[in-house]
Short mmCIF file of C-alpha atoms and ligand atoms in Angstrom, two decimals:
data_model
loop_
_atom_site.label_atom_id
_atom_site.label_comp_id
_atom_site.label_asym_id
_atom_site.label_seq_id
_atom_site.Cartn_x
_atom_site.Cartn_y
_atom_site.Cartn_z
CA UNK A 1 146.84 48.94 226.18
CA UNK A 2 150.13 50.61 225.74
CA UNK A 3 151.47 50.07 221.96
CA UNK A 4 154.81 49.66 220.56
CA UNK A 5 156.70 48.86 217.74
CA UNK A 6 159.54 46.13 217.48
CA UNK A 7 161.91 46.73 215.23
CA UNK A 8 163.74 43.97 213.91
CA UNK A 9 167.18 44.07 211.54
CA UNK A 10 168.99 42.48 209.03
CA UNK A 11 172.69 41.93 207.98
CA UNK A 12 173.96 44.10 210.62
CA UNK A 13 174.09 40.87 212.53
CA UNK A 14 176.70 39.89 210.68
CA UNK A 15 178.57 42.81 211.04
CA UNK A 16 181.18 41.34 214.13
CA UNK A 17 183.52 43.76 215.38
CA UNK A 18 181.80 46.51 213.23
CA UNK A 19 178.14 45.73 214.89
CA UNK A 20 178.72 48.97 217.31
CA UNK A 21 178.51 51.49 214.37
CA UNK A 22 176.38 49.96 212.69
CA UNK A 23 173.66 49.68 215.54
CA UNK A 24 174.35 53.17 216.18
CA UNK A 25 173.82 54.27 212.38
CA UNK A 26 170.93 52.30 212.14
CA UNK A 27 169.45 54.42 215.68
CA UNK A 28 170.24 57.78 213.89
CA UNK A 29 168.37 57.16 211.01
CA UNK A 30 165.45 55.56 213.03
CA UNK A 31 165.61 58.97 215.29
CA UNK A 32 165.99 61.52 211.84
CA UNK A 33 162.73 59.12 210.39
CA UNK A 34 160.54 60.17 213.51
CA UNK A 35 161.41 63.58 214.18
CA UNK A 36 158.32 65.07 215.42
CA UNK A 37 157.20 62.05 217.10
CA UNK A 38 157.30 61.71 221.06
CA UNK A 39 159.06 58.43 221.35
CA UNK A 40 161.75 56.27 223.44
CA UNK A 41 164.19 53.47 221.34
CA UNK A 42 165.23 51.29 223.60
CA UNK A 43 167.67 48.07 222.65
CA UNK A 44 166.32 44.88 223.65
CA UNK A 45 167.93 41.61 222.89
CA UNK A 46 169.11 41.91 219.38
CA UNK A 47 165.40 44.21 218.31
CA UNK A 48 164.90 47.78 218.87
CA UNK A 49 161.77 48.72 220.89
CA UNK A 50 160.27 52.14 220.07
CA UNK A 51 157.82 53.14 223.55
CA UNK A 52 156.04 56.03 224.47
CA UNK A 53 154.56 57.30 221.60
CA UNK A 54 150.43 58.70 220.78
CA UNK A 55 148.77 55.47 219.94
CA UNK A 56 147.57 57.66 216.74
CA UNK A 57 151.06 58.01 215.41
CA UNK A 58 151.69 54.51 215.22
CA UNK A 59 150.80 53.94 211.33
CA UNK A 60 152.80 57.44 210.14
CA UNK A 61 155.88 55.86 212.44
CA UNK A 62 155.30 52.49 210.65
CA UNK A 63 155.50 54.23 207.51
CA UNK A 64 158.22 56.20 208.14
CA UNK A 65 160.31 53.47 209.59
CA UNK A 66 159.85 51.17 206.25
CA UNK A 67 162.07 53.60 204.93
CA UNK A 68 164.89 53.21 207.23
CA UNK A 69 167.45 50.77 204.98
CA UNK A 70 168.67 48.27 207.88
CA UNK A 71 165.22 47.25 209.12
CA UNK A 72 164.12 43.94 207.92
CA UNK A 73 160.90 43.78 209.49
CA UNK A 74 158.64 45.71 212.21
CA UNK A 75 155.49 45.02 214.04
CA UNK A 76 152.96 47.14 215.82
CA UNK A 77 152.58 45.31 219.37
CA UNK A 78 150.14 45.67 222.57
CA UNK A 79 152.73 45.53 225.83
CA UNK A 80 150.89 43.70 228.54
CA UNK A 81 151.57 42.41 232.20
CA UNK A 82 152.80 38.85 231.94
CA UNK A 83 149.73 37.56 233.04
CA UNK A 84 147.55 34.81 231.35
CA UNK A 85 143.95 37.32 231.09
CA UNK A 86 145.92 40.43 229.65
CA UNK A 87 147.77 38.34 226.82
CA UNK A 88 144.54 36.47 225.58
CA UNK A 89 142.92 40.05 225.68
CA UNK A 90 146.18 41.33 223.47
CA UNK A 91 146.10 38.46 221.57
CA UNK A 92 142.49 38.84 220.44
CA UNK A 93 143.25 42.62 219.94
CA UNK A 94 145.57 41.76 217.30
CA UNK A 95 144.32 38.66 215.57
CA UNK A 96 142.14 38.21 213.04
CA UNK A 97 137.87 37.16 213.24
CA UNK A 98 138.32 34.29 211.07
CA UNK A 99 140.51 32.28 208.70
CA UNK A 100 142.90 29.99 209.59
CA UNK A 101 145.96 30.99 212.49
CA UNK A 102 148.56 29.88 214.75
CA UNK A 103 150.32 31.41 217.97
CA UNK A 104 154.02 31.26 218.63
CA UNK A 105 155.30 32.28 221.53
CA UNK A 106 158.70 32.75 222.94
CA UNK A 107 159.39 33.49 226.73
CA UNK A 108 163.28 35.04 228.07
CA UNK A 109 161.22 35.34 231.63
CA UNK A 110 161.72 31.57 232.49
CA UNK A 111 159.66 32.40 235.22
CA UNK A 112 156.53 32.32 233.83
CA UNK A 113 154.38 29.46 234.51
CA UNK A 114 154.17 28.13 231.04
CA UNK A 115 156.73 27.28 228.82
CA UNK A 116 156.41 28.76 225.21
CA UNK A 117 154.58 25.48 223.63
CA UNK A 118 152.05 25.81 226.48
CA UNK A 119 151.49 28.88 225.94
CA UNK A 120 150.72 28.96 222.57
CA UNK A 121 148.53 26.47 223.08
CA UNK A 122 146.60 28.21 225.84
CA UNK A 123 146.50 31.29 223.99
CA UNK A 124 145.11 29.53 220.89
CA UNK A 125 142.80 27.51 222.50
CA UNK A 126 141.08 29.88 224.35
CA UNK A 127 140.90 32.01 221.00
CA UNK A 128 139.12 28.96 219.48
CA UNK A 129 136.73 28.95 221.89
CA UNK A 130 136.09 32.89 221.76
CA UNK A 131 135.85 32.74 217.91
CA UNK A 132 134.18 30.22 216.65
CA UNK A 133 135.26 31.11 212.53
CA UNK A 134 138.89 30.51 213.39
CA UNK A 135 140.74 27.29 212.63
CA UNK A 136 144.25 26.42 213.58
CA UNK A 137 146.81 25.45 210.88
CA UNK A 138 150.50 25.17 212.24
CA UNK A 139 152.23 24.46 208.68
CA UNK A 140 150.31 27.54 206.87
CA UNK A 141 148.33 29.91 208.82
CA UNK A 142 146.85 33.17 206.94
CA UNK A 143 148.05 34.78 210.27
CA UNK A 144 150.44 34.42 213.09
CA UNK A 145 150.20 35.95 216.67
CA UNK A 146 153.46 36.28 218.30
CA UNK A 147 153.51 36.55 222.07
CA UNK A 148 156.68 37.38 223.89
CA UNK A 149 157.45 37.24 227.30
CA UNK A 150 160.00 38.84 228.24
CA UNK A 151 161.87 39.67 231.63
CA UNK A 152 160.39 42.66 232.96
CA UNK A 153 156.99 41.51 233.96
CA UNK A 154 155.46 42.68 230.57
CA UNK A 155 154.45 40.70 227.42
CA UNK A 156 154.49 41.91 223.72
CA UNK A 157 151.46 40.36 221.68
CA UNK A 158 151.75 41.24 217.56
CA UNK A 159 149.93 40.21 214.61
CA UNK A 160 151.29 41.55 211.21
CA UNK A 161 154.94 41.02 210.62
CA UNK A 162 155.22 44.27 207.93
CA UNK A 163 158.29 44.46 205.57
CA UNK A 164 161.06 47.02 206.34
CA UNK A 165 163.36 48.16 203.07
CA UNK A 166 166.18 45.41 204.27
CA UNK A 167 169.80 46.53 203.14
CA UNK A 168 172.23 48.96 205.44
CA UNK A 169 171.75 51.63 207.45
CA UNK A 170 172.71 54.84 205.21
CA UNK A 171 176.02 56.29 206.32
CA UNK A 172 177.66 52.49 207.14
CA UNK A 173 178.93 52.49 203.03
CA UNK A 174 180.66 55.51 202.91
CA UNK A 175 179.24 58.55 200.25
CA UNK A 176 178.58 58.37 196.08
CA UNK A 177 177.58 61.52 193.60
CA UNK A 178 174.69 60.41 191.73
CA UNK A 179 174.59 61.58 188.55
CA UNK A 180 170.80 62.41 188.34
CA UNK A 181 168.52 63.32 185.35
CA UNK A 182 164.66 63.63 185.47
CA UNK A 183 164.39 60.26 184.22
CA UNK A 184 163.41 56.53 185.34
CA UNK A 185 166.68 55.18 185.83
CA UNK A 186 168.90 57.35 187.76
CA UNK A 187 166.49 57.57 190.99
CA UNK A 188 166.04 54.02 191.02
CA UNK A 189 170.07 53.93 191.00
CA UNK A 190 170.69 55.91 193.57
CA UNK A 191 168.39 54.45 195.92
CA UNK A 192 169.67 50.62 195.19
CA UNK A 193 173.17 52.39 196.63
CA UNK A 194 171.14 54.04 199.59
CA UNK A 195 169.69 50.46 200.59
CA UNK A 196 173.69 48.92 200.72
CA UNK A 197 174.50 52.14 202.96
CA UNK A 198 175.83 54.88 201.05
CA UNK A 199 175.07 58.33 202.08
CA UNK A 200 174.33 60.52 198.34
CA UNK A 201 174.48 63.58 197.26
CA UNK A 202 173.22 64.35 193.41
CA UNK A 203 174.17 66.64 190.87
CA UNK A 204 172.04 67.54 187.98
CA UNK A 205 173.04 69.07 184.70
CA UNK A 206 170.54 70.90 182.86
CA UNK A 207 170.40 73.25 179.64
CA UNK A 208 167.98 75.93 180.35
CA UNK A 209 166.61 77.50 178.56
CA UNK A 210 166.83 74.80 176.03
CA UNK A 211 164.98 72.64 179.60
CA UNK A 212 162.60 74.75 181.31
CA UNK A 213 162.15 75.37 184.76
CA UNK A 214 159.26 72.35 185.05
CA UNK A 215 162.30 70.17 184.16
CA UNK A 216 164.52 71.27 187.03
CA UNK A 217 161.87 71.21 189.80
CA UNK A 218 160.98 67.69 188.70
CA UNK A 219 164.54 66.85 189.67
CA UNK A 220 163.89 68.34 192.99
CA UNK A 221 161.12 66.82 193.62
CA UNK A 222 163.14 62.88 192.72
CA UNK A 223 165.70 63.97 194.41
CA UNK A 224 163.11 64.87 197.49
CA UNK A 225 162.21 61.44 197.02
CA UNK A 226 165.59 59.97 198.05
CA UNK A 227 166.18 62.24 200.56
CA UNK A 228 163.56 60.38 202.69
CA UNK A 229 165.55 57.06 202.05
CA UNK A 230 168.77 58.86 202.59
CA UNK A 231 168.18 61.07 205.99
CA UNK A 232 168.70 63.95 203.38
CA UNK A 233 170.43 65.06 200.55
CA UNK A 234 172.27 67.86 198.51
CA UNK A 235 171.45 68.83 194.44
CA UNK A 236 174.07 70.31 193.01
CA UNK A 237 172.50 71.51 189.80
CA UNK A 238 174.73 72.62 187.22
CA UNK A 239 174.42 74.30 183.70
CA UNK A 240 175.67 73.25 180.34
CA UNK A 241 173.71 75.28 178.03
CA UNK A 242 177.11 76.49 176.93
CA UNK A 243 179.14 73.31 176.25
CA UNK A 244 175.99 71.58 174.51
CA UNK A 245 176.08 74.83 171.82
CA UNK A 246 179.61 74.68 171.55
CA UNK A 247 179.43 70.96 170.66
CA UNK A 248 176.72 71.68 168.33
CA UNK A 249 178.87 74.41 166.53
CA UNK A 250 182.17 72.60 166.39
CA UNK A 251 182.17 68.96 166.41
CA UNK A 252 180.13 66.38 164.26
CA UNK A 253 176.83 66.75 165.58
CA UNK A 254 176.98 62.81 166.02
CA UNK A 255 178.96 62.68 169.20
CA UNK A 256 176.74 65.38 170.80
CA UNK A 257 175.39 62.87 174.04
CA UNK A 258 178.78 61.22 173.72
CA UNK A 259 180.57 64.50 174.19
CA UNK A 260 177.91 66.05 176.63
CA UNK A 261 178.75 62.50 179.10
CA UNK A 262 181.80 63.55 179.30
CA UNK A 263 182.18 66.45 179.96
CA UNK A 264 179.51 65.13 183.04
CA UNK A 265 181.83 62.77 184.08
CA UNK A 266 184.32 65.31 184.52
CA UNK A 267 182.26 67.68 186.08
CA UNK A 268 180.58 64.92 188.95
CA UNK A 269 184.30 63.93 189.64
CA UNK A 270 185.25 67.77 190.81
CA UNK A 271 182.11 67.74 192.57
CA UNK A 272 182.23 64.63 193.93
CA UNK A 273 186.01 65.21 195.33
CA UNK A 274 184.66 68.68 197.11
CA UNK A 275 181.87 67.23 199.17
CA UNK A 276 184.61 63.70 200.33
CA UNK A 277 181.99 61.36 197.77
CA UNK A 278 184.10 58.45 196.83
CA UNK A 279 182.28 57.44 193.41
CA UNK A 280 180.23 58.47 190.82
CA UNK A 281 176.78 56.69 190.26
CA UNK A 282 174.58 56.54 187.04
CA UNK A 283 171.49 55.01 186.14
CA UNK A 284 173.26 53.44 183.19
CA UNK A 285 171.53 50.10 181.73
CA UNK A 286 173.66 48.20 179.04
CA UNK A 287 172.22 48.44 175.62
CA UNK A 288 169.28 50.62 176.68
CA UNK A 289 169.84 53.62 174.49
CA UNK A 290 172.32 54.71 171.95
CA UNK A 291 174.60 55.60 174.28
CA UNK A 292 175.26 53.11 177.02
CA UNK A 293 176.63 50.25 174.95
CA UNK A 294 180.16 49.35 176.55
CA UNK A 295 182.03 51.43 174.24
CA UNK A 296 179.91 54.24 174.92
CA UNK A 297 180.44 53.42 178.82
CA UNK A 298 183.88 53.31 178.24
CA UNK A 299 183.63 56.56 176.24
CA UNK A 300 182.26 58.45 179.16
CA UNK A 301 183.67 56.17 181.96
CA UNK A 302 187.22 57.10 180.85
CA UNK A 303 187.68 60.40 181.49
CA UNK A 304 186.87 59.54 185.69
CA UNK A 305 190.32 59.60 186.73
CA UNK A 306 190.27 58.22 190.51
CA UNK A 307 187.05 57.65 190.94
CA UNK A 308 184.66 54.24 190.62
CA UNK A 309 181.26 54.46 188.45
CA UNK A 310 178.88 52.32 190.02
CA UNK A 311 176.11 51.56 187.47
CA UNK A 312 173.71 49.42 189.66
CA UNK A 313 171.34 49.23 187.26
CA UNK A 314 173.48 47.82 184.17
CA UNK A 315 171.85 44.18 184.09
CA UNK A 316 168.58 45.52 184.63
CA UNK A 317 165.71 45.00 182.36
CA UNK A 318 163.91 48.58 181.49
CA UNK A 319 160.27 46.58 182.92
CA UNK A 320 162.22 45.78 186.07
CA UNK A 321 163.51 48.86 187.02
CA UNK A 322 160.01 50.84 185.99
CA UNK A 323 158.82 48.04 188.77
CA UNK A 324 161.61 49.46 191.69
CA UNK A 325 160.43 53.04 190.59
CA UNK A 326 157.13 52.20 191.40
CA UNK A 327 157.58 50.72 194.74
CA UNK A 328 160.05 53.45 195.68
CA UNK A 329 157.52 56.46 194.83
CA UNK A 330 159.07 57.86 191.87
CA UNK A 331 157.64 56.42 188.65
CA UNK A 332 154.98 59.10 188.78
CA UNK A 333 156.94 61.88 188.98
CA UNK A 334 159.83 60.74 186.09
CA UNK A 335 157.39 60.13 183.51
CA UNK A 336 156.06 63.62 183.46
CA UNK A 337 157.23 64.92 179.80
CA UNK A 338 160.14 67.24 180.55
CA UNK A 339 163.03 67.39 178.70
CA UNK A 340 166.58 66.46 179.65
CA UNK A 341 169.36 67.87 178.45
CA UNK A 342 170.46 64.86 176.65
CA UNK A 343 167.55 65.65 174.28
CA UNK A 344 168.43 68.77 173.33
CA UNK A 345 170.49 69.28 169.71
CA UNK A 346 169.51 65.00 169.69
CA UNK A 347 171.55 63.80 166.78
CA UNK A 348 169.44 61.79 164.43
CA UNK A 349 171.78 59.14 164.84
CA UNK A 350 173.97 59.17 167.33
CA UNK A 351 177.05 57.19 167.36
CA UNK A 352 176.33 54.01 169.24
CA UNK A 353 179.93 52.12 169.52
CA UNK A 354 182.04 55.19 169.64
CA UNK A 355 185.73 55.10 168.99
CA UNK A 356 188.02 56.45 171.74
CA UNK A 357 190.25 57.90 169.12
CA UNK A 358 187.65 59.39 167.07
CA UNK A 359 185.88 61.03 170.61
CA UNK A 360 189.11 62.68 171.09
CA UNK A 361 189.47 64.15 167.89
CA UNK A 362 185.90 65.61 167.75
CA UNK A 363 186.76 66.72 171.53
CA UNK A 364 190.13 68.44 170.57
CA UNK A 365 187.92 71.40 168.63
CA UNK A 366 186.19 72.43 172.17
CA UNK A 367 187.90 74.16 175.41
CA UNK A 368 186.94 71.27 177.77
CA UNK A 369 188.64 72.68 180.78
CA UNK A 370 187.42 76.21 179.90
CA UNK A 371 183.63 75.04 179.33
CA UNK A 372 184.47 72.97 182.71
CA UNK A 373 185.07 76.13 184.49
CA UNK A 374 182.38 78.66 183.46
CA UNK A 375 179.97 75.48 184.18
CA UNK A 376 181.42 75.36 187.88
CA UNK A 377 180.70 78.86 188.33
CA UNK A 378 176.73 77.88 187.69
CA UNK A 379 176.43 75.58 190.12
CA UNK A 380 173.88 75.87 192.80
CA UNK A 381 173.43 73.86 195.70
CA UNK A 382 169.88 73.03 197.50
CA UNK A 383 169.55 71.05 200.02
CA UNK A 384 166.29 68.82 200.64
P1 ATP B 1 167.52 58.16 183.26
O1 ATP B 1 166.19 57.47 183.26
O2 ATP B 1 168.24 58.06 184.56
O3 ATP B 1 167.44 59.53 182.67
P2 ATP B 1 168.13 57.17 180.72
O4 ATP B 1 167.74 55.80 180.42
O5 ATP B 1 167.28 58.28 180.21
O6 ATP B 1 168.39 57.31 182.27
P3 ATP B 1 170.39 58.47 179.64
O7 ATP B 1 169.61 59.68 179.36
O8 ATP B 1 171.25 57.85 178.61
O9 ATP B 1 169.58 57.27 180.19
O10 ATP B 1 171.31 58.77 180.90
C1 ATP B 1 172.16 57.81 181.46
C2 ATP B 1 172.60 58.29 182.82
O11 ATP B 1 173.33 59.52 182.71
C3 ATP B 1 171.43 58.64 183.72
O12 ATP B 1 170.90 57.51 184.35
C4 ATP B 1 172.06 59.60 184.67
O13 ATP B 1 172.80 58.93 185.66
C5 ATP B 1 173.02 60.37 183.78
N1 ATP B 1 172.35 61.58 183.25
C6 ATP B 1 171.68 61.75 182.10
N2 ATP B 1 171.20 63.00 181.98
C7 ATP B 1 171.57 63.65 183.11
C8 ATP B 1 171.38 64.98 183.61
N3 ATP B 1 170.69 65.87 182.93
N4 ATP B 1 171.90 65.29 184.81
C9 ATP B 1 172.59 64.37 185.52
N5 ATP B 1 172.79 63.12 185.11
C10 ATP B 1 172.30 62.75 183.92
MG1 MG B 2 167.44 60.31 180.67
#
């Protein structure tokens, strides 16, 4: 029996005179997540149909395709002839030995013989008889078989309804620099602005050989991460070795993550404006360290001069975003013990409410746009 998957999708629906690009980001994505794969997408009445693919790919297309932001759900389906002995074969393909079920069907061919509540109770019936450890239950069935006739001659019979990532389809929300370090937060950020649409691109600032290498390739390999979500995406990587040690020699070593932010800020902002990103984006969480109380946000958030900072994560509870890393595949990989560069020269107690007026006086001992330069001239640029 040929197989293929429906793809079903979410908000674009609401999308009116806008519904055209969307559709049309939402293909691209589906095409970059199956590269490799022989396969057709064909539109069909508000779904995507995917056709004409190995039988054996279907589960690495499935799980490729729950990482396409725009799909709210998929199923795996057998494509029969509309005819009453080929669906009852599909349908018992797909649904389950025992347990408790129900069929719904819906028909566009209003051809067919039976209309969709006949159906489904043909369907079921006849299932009943052929398994005898299945029971019917309308209001809660463990599982539902969906049959769908639709105008071509051909039926699609599914069982599992499997959860796609919801949201937008990247590149629908326009483009944001995510500030990323090798920690929990930042990933989880950047991928909470992936699933409303926006394409990223990361930079990373480390302080080798304060960091060591392990540090940056962990970054890589996060930022890897996202790239599946995000059809791609470019690490700039950037040192600071320099401005930390000049903070450390001239200013009160207090302000030293203070300091370092902004000069971050400042640096994202130039990077952001060269590749057309139109925001920064941090893995901020208010009040979870020293240094992202609202002063300390306003600290580093002031020295952005045209840009947004989208903190995603600010109302976030540290259990509930260790939860989102998890399901997105990158807890693992942050928690292995490298150092950031925000450890390095650590104050023993940082300022926590900094003063504007006090930042700027510690700041006025360092060449900011100097340090801002001969940082610029580190950066390098992969692309995963
Ligand atoms: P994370 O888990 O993302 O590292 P965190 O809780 O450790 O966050 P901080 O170290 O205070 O928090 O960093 C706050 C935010 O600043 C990060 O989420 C990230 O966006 C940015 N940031 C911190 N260190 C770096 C770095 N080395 N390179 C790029 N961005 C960084
Ligand atoms: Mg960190």
């Amino acid at each position: 029996m040929e197989k293929v998957i429906i793809i079903r999708y979410c908000e674009i629906h609401l999308k009116g005179g806008n519904r055209g690009f969307f559709e049309k980001m939402l293909v691209d994505n589906m095409e970059k997540a199956l590269k490799g794969f022989k396969h057709v997408i064909k539109k069909h009445s508000g779904r995507y149909l995917i056709e004409g693919f190995a039988p054996d790919d279907a589960d690495e297309m499935v799980f490729r395709l729950t990482k396409v932001f725009g799909i709210h759900t998929l199923s795996v389906a057998d494509k029969t002839d509309s005819n009453l002995d080929d669906i009852l074969a599909a349908a018992l393909e797909v649904g389950p030995e025992c347990g408790t079920f129900k069929v719904e069907s819906h028909r566009a061919d209003k051809n067919f013989p039976l209309n969709s509540m006949q159906l489904s109770a043909e369907i079921g019936g006849k299932m009943l008889e052929k398994r005898p450890h299945l029971k019917v239950d309308i209001h809660n069935p463990q599982s539902v078989i969906g049959i769908d006739v639709r105008e071509n001659g051909k039926t699609l019979v599914f069982g599992d309804v499997i959860a796609g990532a919801g949201g937008m389809p990247v590149g629908t929300a326009g483009k944001g620099m995510l500030l990323i370090s090798g920690g929990i937060d930042s990933p989880v950020a950047g991928h909470m602005m992936a699933r409303r649409g926006m394409t990223l691109e990361c930079v990373h600032f480390h302080s080798y050989p304060y960091t060591n290498m392990q540090a940056r390739e962990k970054v890589e390999e996060l930022a890897k991460v996202l790239s599946t979500y995000s059809c791609g995406i470019k690490l700039n990587v950037v040192k600071v070795t320099h401005i930390q040690e000049e903070i450390h020699k001239k200013c009160n070593g207090d302000f030293m993550v203070t300091l370092l932010r902004r000069f971050m800020m400042r640096i994202a902002e130039r990077l952001a404006k060269r590749c057309g990103a139109q925001c920064l984006i941090t893995g901020e969480s208010l009040g979870q360290v020293a240094s992202q109380t609202v002063e300390g946000m306003t600290s580093s958030g002031s020295v952005v001069e045209s840009l947004p900072i989208m903190r995603p994560l600010c109302g976030f509870d540290k259990n509930e975003i260790i939860e989102r890393s998890r399901s997105i595949g990158t807890y693992d990989i942050s928690i292995r013990p490298y150092e950031d560069c925000c450890t390095v020269f650590l104050p023993r107690h940082p300022v926590i409410h900094p003063k504007i007026e006090d930042v700027l006086k510690e700041e006025e001992k360092l060449d900011v746009e100097g340090l801002i330069k001969e940082a610029m001239n580190s950066l390098e640029i992969v692309s995963l």
